[in-house]
Short mmCIF file of C-alpha atoms in Angstrom, two decimals:
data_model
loop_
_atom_site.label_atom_id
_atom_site.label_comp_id
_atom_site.label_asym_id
_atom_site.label_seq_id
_atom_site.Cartn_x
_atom_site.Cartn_y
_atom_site.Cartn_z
CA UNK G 648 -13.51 5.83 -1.29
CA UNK G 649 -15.81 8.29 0.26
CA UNK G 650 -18.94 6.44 -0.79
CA UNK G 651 -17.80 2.91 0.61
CA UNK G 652 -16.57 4.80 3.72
CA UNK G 653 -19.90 6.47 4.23
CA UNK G 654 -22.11 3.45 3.17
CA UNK G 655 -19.88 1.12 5.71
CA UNK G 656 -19.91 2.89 9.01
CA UNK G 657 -17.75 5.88 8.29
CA UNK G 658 -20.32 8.32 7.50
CA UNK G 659 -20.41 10.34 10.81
CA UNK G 660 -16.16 11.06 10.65
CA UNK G 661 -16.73 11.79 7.00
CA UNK G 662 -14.68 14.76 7.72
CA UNK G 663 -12.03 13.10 9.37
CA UNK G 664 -12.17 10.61 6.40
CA UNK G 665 -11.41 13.87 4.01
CA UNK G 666 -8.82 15.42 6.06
CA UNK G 667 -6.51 12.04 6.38
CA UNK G 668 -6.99 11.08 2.45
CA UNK G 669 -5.72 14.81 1.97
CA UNK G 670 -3.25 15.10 4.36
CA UNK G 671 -1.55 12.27 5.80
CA UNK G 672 0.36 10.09 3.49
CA UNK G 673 1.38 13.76 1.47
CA UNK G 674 2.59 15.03 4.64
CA UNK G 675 4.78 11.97 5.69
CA UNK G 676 6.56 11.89 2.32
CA UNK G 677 7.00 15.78 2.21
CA UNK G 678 8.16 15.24 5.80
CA UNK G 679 10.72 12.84 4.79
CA UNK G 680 11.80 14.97 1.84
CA UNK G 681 12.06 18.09 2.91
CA UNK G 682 14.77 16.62 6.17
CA UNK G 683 16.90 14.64 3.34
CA UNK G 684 17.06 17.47 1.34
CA UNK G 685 18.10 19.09 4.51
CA UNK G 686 21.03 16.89 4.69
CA UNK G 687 21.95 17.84 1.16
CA UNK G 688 21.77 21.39 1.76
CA UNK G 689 24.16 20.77 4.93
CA UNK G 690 26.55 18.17 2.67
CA UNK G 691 26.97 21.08 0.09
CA UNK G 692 25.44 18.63 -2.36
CA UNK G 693 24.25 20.16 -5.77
CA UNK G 694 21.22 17.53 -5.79
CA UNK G 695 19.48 19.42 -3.03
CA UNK G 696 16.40 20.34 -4.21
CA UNK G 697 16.11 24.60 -4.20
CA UNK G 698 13.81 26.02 -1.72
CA UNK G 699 11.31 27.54 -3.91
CA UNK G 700 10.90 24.64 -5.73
CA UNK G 701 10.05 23.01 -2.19
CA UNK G 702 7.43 25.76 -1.48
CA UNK G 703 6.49 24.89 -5.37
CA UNK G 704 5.75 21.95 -4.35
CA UNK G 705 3.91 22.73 -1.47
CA UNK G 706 2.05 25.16 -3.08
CA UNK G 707 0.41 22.08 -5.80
CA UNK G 708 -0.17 20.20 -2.72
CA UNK G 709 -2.61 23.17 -0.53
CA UNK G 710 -3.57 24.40 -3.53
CA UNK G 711 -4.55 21.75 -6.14
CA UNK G 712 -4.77 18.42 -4.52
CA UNK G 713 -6.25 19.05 -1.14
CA UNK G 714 -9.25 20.86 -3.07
CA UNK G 715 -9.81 18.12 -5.70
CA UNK G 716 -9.95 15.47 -2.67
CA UNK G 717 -12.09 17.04 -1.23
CA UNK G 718 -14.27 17.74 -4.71
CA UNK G 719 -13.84 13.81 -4.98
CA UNK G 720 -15.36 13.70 -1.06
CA UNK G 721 -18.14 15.43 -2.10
CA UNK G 722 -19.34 13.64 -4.86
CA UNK G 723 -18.23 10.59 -3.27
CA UNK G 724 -20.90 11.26 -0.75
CA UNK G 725 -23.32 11.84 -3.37
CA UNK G 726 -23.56 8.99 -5.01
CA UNK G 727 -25.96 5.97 -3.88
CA UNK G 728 -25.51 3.66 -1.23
CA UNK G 729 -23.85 -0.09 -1.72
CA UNK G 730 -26.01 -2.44 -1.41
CA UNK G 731 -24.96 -5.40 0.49
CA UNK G 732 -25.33 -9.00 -0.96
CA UNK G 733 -26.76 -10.53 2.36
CA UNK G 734 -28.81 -9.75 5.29
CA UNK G 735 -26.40 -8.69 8.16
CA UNK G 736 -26.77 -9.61 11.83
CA UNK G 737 -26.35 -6.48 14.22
CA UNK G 738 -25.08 -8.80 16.58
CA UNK G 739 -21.10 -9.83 16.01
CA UNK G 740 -20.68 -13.80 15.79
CA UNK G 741 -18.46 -15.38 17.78
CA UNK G 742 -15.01 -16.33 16.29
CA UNK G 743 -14.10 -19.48 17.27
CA UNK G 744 -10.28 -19.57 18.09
CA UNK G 745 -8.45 -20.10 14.83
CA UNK G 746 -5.30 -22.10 14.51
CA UNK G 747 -1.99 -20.44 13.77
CA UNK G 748 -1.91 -19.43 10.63
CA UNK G 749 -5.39 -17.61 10.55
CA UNK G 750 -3.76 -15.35 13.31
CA UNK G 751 -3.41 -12.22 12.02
CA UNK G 752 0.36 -11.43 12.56
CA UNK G 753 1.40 -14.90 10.61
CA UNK G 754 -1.55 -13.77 7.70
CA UNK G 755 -0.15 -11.03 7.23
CA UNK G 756 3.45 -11.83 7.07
CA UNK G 757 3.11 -14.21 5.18
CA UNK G 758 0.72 -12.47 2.28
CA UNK G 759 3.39 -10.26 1.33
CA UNK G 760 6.04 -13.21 0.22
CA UNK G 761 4.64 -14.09 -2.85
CA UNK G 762 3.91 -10.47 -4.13
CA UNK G 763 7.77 -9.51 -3.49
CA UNK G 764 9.31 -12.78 -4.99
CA UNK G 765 7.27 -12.28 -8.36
CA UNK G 766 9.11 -8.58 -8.64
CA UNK G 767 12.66 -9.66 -6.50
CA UNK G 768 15.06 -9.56 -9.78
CA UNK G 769 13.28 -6.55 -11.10
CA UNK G 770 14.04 -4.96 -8.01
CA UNK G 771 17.82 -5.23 -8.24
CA UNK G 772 18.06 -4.25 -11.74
CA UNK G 773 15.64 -1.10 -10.38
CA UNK G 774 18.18 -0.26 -7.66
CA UNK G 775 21.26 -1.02 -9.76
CA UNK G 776 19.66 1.81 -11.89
CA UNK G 777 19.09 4.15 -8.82
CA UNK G 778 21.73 4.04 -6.72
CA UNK G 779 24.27 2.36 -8.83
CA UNK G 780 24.36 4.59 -11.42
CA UNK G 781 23.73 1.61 -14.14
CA UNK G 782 21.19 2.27 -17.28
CA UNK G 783 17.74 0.47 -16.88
CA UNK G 784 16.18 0.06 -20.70
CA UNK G 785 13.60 -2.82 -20.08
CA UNK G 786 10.73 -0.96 -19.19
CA UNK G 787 8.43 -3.22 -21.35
CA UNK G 788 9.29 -6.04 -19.15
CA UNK G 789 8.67 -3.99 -15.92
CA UNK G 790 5.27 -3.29 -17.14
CA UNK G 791 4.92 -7.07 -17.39
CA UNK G 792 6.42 -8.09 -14.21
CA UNK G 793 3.99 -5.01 -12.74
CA UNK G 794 1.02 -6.65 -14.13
CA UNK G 795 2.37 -10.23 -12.43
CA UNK G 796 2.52 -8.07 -9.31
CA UNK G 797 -0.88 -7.18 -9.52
CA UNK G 798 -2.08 -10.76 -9.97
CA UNK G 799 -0.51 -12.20 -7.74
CA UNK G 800 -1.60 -9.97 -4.55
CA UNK G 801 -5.02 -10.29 -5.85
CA UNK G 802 -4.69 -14.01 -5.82
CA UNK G 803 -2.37 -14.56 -2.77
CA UNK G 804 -5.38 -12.11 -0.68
CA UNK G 805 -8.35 -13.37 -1.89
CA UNK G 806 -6.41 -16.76 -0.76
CA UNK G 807 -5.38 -16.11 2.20
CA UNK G 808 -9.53 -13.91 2.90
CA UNK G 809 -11.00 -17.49 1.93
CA UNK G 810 -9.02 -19.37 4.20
CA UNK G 811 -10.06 -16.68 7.21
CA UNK G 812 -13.83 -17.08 5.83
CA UNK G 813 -13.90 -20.72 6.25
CA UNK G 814 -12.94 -20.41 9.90
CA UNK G 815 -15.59 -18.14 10.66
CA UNK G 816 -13.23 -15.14 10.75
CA UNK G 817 -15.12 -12.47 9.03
CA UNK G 818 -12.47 -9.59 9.70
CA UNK G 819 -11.36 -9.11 6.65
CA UNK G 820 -11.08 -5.33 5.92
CA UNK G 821 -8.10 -4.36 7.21
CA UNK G 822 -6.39 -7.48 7.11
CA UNK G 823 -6.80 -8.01 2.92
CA UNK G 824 -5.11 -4.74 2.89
CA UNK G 825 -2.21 -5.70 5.53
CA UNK G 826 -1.73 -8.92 3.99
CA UNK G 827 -0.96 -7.93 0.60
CA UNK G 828 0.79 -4.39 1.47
CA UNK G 829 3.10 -6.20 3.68
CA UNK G 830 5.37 -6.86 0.96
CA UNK G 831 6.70 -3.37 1.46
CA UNK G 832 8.25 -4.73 4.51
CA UNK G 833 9.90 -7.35 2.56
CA UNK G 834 10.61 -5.04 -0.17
CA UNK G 835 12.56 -2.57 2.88
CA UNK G 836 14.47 -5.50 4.01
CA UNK G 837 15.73 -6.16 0.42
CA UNK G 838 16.56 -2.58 0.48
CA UNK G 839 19.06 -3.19 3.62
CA UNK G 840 20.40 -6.38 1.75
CA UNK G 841 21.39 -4.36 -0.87
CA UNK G 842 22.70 -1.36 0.46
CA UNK G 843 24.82 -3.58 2.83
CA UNK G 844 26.18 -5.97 -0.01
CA UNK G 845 25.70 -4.18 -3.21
CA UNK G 846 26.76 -0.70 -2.29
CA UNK G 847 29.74 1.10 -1.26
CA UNK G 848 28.62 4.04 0.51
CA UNK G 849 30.26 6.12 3.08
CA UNK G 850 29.46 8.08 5.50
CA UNK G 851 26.28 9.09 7.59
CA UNK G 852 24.53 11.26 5.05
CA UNK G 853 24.33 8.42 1.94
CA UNK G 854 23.24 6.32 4.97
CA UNK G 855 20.39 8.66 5.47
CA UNK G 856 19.65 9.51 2.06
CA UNK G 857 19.45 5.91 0.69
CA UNK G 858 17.18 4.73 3.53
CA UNK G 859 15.23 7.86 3.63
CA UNK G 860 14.80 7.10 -0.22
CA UNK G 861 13.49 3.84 0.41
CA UNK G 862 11.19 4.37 3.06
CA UNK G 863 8.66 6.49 0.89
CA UNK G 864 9.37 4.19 -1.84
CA UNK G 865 7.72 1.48 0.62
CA UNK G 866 5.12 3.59 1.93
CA UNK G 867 4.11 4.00 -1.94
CA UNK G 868 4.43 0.06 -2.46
CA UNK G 869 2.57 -0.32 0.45
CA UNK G 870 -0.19 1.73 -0.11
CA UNK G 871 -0.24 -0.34 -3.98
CA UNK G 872 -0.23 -3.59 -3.30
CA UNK G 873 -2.38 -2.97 -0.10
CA UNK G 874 -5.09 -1.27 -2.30
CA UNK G 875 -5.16 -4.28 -5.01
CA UNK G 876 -5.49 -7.26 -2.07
CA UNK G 877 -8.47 -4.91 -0.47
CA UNK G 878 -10.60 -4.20 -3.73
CA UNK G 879 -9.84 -8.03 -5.01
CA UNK G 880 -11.38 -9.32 -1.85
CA UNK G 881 -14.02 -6.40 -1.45
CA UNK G 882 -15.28 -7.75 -5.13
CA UNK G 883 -14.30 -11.60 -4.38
CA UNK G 884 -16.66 -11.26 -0.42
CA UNK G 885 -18.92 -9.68 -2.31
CA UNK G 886 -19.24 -11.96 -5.58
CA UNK G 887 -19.22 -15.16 -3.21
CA UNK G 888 -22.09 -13.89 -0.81
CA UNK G 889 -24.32 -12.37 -3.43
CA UNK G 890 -24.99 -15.96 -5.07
CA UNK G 891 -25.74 -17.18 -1.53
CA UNK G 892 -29.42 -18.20 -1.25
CA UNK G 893 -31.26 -16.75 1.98
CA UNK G 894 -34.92 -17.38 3.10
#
């Protein structure tokens, strides 16, 4: 990502750019796991996770992937410029004002429906397996309903970017990447369904666990389906403008 980042406006907080990719979404789920594991140690719980296996842990973090991200960075940097399709105008265009749908708040929501209702029965037989101690065996199916997953957020974005580049909105970054990776939110509410219907947990500490659980599940389903609906419509913009004819 360090080449599109540089070529696209990024290049002068490459460093900032580095730091994040290496830091931030590691340290949130460390963060996470080191306080449940916290509660296990304080619950007596023989699946807490030992400390020096924790500073194990840490350890492969500082000392293997921070260094090869920012290896990647560097040759990242390296390579040659994009080249856009089109002739840019340094001047913004006006957007005209777009009806309700285009908004981004509705967009978004509702790009992440159809990404979570291809994988919703998958999802209880995956936490049936978790946290209800049941045996999941059809992993050749998962890989199919994974590769469904990943079709349909590239479809439902590039979608929902064509509808936004017909009204003259040309934001599309961050929103391709919102739209799709907001099925995490649905996939978190499905969480709370379950744990309130399926479940039969007491106590504060399984509450914390189970949702603690979750949560960097979703920030790693996020961070998936967000990534597939932004490099869908980074090739799809791309594809479209580059057979545009300009004098």
């Amino acid at each position: 990502s360090s080449g599109i980042n540089a070529e696209y406006g990024g290049g002068e907080r490459w460093k900032t750019n580095v730091l994040l990719t290496a830091h931030f979404v590691p340290a949130i789920v460390f963060s996470i796991f080191f306080v449940l594991n916290l509660v296990l140690w304080g619950e007596g719980s023989s699946s807490a996770v030992p400390f020096g296996t924790l500073v194990g842990v840490l350890a492969l973090w500082i000392g293997i992937s921070v260094p090869l991200t920012f290896v990647g960075a560097f040759f990242g940097f390296r390579q040659p410029a994009i080249q856009y399709p089109t002739r840019t105008n340094q001047i913004p265009r006006h957007i005209p004002p777009q009806s309700f749908y285009s908004k981004e708040i509705p967009g978004i929501l509702m790009g992440g429906v159809l990404p979570v209702g291809s994988v919703f029965i998958q999802l209880y037989f995956i936490f049936n397996s978790i946290w209800a101690h049941q045996i999941y065996y059809m992993f050749w199916f998962l890989f199919v309903v994974f590769i469904i997953l990943v079709i349909t957020c590239a479809e439902t974005t590039i979608l929902l970017c064509y509808f936004h580049l017909c009204s003259e909105d040309y934001h599309w970054w961050w929103r391709s990447f919102l739209s799709s990776g907001s099925s995490a939110l649905y996939f978190f509410l499905y969480a709370v369904y379950f744990y309130a219907e399926r479940l039969q947990m007491e106590g504060a500490a399984s509450l914390f666990i189970f949702f603690g659980y979750t949560l960097i599940m979703a920030i790693y389903f996020f961070l998936l389906t967000g990534f597939v609906g932004f490099i869908s419509c980074y090739f799809f913009v791309n594809k479209i403008y580059s057979v545009v004819k300009t004098d």
